[in-house]
Tab-separated table of C-alpha atoms in Angstrom:
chain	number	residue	atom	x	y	z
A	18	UNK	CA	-82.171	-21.941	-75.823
A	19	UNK	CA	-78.787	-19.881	-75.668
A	20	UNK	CA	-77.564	-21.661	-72.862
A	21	UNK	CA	-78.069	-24.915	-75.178
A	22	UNK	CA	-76.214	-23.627	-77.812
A	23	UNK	CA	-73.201	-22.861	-75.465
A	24	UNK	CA	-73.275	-26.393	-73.889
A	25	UNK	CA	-73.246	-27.578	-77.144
A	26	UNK	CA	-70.109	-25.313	-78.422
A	27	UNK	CA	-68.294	-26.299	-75.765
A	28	UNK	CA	-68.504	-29.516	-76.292
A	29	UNK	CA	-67.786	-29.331	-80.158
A	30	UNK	CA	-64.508	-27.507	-78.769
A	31	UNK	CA	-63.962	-30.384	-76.512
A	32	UNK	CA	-63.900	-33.013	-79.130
A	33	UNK	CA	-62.227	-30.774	-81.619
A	34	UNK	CA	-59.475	-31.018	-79.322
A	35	UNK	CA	-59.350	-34.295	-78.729
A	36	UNK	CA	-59.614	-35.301	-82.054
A	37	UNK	CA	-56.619	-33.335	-82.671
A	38	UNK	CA	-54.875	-35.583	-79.589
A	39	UNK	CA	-55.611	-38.715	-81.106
A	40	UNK	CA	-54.904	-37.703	-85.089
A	41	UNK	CA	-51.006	-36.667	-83.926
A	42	UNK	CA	-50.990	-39.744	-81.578
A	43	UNK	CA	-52.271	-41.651	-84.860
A	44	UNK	CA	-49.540	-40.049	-86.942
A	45	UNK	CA	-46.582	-40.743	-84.186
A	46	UNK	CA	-47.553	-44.194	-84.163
A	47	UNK	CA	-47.475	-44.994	-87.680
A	48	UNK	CA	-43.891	-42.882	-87.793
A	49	UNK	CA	-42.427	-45.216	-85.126
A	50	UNK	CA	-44.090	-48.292	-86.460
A	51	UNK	CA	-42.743	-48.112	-89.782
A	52	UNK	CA	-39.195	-47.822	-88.033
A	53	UNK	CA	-40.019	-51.024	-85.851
A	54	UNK	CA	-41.265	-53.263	-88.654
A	55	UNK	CA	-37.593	-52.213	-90.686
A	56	UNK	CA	-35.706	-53.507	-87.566
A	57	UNK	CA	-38.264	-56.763	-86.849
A	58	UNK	CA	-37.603	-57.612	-90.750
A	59	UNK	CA	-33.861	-57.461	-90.444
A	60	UNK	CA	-33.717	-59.173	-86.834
A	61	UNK	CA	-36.030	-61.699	-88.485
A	62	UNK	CA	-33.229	-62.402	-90.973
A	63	UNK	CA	-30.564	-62.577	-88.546
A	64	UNK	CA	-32.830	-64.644	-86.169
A	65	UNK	CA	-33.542	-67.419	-88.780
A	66	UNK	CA	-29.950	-67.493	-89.829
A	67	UNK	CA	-28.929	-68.180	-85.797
A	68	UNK	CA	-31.961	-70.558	-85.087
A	69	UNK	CA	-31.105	-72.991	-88.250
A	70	UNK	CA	-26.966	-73.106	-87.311
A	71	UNK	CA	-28.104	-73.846	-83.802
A	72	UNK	CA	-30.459	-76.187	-84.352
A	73	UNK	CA	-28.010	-78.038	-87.323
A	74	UNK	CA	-25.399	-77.919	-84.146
A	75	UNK	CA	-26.702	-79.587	-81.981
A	76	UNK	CA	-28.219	-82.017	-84.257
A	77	UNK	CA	-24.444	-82.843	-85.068
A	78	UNK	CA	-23.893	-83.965	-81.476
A	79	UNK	CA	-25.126	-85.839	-78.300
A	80	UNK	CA	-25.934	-83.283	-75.847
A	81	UNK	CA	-25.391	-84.753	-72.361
A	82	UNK	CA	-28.670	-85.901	-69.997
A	83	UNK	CA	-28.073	-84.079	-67.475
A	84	UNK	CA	-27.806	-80.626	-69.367
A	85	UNK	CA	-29.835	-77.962	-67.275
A	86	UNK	CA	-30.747	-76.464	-71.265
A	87	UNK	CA	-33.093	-79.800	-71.772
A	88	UNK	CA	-33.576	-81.079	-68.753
A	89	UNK	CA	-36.558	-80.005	-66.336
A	90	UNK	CA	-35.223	-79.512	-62.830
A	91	UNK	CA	-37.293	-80.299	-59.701
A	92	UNK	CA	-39.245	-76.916	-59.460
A	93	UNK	CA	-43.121	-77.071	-60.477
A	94	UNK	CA	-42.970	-73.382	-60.309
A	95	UNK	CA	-43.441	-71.601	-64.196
A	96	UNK	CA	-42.205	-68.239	-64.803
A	97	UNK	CA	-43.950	-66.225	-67.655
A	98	UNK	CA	-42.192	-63.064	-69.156
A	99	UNK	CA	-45.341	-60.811	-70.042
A	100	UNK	CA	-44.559	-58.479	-72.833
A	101	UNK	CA	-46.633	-55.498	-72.364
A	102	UNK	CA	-46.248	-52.141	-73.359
A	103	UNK	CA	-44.933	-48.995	-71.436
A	104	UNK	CA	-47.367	-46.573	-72.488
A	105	UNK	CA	-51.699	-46.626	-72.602
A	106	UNK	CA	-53.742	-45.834	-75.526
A	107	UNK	CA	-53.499	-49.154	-77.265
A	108	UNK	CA	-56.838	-50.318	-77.290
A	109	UNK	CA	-56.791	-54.637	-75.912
A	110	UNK	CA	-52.825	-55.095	-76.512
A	111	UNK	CA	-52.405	-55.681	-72.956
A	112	UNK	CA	-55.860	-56.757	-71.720
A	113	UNK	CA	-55.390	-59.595	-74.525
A	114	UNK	CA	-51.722	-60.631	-73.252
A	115	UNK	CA	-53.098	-60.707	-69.833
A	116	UNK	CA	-56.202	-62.488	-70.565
A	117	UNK	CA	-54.016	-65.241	-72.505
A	118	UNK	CA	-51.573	-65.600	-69.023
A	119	UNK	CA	-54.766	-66.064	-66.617
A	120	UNK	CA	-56.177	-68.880	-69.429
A	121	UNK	CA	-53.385	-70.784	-69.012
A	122	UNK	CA	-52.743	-70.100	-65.768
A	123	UNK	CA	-56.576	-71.375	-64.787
A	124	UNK	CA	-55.327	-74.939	-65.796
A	125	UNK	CA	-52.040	-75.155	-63.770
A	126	UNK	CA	-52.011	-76.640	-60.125
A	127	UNK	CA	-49.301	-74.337	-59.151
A	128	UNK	CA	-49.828	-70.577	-59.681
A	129	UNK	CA	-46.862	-69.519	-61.875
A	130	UNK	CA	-44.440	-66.348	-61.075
A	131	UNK	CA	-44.718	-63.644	-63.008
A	132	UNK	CA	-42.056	-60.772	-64.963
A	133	UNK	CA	-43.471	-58.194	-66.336
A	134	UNK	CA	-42.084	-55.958	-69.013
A	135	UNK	CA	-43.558	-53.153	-69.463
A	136	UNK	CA	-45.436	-50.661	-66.631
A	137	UNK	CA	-48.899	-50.880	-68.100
A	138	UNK	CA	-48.939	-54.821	-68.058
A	139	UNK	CA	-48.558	-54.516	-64.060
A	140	UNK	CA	-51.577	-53.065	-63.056
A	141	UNK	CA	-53.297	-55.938	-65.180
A	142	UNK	CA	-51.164	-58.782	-64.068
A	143	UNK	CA	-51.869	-57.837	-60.118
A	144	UNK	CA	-55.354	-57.279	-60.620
A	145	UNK	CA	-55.711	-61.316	-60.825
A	146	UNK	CA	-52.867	-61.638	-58.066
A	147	UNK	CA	-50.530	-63.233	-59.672
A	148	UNK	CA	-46.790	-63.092	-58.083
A	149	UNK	CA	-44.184	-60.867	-59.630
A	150	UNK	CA	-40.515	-61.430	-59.241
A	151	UNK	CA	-39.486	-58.412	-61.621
A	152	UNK	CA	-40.664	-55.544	-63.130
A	153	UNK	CA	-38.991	-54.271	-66.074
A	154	UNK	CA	-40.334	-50.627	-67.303
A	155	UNK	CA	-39.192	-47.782	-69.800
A	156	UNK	CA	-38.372	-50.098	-72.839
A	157	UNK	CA	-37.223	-48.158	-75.431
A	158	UNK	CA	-38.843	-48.011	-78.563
A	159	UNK	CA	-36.322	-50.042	-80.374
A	160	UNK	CA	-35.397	-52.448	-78.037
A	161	UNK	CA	-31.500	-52.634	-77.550
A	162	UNK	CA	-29.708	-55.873	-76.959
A	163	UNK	CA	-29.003	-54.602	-73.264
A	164	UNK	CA	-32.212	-54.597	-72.767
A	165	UNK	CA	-33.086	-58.293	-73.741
A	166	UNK	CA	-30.052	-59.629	-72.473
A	167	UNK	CA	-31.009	-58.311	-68.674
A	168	UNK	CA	-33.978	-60.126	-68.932
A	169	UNK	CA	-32.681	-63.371	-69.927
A	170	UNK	CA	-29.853	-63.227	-67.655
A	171	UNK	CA	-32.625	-62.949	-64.783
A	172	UNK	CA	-34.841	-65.629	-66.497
A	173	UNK	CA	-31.851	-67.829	-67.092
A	174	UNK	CA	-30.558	-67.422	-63.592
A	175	UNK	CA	-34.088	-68.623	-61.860
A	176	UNK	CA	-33.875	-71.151	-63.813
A	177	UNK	CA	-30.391	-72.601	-63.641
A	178	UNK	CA	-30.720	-71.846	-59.266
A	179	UNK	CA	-34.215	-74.442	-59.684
A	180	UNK	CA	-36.457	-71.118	-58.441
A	181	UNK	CA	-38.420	-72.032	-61.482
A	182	UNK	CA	-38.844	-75.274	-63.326
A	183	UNK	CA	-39.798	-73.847	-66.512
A	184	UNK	CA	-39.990	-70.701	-68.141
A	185	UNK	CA	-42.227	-68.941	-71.054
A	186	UNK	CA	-42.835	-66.310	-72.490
A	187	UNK	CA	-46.527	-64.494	-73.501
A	188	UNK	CA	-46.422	-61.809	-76.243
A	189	UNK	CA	-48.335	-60.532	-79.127
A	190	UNK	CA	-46.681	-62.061	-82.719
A	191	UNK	CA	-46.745	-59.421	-85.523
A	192	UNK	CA	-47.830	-60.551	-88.687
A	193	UNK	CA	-49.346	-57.828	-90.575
A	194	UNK	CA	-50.715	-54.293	-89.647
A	195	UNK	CA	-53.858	-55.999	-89.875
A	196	UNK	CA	-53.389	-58.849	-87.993
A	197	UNK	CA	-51.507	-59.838	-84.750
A	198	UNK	CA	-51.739	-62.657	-82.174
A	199	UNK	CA	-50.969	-63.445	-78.841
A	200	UNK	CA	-48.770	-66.717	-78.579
A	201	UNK	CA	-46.612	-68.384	-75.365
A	202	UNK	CA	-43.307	-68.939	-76.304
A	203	UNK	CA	-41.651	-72.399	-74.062
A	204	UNK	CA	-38.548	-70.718	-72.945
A	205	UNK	CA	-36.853	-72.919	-71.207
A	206	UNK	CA	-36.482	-76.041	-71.217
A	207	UNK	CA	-35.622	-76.092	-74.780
A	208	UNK	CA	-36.668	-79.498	-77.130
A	209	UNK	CA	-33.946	-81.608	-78.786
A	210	UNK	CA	-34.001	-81.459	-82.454
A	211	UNK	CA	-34.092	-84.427	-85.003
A	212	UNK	CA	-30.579	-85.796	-84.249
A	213	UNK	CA	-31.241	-88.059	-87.515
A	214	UNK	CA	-29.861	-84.908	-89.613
A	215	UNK	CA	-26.222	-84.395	-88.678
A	216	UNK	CA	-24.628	-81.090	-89.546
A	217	UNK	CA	-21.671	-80.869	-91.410
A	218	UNK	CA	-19.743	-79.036	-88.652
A	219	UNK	CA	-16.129	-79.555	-87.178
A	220	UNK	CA	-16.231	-78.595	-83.529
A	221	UNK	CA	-13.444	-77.477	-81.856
A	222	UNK	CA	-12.833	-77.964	-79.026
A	223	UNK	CA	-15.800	-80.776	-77.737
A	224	UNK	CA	-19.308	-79.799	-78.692
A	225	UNK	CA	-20.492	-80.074	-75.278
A	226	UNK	CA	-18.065	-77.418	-73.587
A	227	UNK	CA	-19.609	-75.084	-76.626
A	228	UNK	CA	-23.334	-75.846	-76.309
A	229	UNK	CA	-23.500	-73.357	-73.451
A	230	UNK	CA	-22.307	-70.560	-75.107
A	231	UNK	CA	-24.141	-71.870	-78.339
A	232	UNK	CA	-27.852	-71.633	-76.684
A	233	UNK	CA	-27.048	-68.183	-74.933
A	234	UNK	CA	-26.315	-66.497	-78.357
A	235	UNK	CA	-29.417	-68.404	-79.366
A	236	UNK	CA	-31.576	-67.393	-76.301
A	237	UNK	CA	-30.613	-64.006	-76.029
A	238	UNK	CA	-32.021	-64.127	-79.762
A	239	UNK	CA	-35.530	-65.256	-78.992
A	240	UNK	CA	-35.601	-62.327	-76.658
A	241	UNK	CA	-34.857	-59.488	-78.877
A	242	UNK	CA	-37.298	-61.042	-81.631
A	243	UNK	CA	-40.031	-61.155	-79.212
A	244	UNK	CA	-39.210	-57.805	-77.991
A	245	UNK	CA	-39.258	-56.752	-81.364
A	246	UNK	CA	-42.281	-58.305	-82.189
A	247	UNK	CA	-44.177	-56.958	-79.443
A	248	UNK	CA	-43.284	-53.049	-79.805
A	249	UNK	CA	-44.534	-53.647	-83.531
A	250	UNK	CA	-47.687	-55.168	-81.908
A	251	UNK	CA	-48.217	-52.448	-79.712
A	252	UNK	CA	-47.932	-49.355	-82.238
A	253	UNK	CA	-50.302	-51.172	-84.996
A	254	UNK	CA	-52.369	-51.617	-81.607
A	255	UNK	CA	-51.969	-47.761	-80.696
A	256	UNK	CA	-52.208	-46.967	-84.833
A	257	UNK	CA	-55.568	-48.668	-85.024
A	258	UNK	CA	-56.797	-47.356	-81.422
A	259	UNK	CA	-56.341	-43.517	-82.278
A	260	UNK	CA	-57.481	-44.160	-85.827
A	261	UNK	CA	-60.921	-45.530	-83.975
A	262	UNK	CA	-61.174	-42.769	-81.669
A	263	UNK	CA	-60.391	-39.941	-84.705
A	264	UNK	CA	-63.276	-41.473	-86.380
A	265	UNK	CA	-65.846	-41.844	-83.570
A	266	UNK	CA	-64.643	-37.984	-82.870
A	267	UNK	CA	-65.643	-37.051	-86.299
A	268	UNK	CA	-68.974	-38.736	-86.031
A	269	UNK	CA	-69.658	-37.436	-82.488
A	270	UNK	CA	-68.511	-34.260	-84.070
A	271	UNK	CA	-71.234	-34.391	-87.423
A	272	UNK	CA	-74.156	-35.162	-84.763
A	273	UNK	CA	-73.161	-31.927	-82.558
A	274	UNK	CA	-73.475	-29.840	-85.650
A	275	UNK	CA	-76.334	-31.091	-86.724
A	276	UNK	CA	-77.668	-30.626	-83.076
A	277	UNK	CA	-76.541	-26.847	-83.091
A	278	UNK	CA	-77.830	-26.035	-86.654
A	279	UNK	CA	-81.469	-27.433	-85.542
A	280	UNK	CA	-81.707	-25.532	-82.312
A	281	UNK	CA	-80.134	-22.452	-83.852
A	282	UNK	CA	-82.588	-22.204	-86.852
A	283	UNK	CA	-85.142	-22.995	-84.182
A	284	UNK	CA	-84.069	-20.121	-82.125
A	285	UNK	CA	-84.035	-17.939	-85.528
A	286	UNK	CA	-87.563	-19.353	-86.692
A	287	UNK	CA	-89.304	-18.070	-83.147
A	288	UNK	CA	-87.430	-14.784	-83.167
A	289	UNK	CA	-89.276	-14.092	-86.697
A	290	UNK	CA	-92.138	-15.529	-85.501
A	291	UNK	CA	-92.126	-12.970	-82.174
A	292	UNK	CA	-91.052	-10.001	-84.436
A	293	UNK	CA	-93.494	-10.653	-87.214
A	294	UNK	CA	-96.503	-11.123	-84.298
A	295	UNK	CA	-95.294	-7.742	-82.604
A	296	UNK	CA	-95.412	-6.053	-86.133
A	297	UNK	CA	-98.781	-6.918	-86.661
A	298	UNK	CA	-99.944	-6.147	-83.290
A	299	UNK	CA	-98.813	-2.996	-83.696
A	300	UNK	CA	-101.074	-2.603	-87.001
């Protein structure tokens, strides 16, 4: 019976601590989250502001056929950029972002090459043998424009050498703390707008020795967004995930309890029982 009671203690102990793990885990993730979602709702402001001037200049101009931008080269190769996160805990973030590369990945002829960001995506993305090319890890909580602009630069540069034909990107949108989705973004090639609307724009010198420089402002845009958009993703993942485990700790911790109380008054109930039969033995 007393060695029952101490298995039991121990464990109580055991979950105490954890639960104390996954409450400050709970707490840090909310902190940083709220910080994230500030920065995603300003960069969605500046984003929107740079995708409607692009998209209004280049609907004021004919951009050339042969422009690498809209114009699929010869590869049948795809690259995806998987967002995933740096750091476990997170419940399905990265399990879900995975699962949504091998779907569409099941229905291509050619297996597609693969860039992860984030270390914890990699085990995932290898364990259906998929082909990476690059590895980006340590992302900093706010991603910086360094960071996203070294990953399209590599993107870009497979792209414009014909290494890869076409390039996308899988992350998780935020859209409430609530509610999130994994979505593939098409990359590159990019789409021509309705060139019915023209812009009211004077471009000096010719629009197409701009366009270039145009799209990489615009590009380099779509990255930090989606960046953005996943680290917000991926601490609402983590907030819910600890909040799940701090729960199931308290319920694991109400049935120990009980489980201790019962055997303990048991315990107490035949000690009176053995003391009250030796006292009348006695007599």
């Amino acid at each position: 019976m007393a060695a029952g009671l101490i298995d039991i203690k121990r464990r109580i102990k055991s979950v105490t601590n954890t639960r104390k793990i996954t409450k400050a885990m709970g707490l840090v993730a909310t902190s940083k989250l709220r910080k994230i979602r500030l920065a995603l709702s300003v960069n969605n402001k500046y984003f929107e502001s740079v995708e409607k001037v692009t998209n209004e200049f280049l609907a004021s101009l004919d951009v050339e056929n042969d422009n690498i931008y809209f114009n699929n080269n010869n590869s049948k190769k795809k690259l995806y950029i998987v967002m995933a996160s740096d750091s476990g805990l997170c419940g399905g973030y990265n399990a879900n972002v995975v699962q949504k590369l091998k779907a569409e990945a099941d229905k291509m002829e050619v297996k597609p090459v693969i860039m992860v960001v984030g270390q914890r995506g990699i085990p995932y993305v290898r364990k259906y043998h998929f082909e990476t090319i690059a590895e980006y890890v340590q992302i900093s909580d706010m991603p910086t424009v360094k960071e996203s602009r070294i990953i399209f630069e590599h993107a870009l540069r497979l792209y414009k050498e014909g290494e890869v034909g076409e390039v996308n990107i899988v992350y998780t949108e935020f859209m409430s703390q609530v509610k999130q989705e994994v979505k593939t973004k098409k990359f590159l090639p990019l789409e021509q707008g309705d060139k019915k609307s023209q812009g009211e724009y004077l471009i000096e010198p010719a629009g197409s020795e701009v366009v270039e420089n145009v799209l990489d402002v615009y590009l380099k845009a779509v990255v930090q967004n989606i960046m953005l958009h996943s680290k917000c993703s991926e601490y609402s993942s983590r907030m819910s995930a600890m909040d799940g485990a701090s729960k199931n700790a308290n319920d694991l911790l109400d049935a120990l309890n009980t489980k201790f109380n019962r055997i303990r008054q048991t315990a107490i109930t035949q000690e009176i029982t053995e003391i009250v039969s030796g006292a009348q033995a006695q007599n």
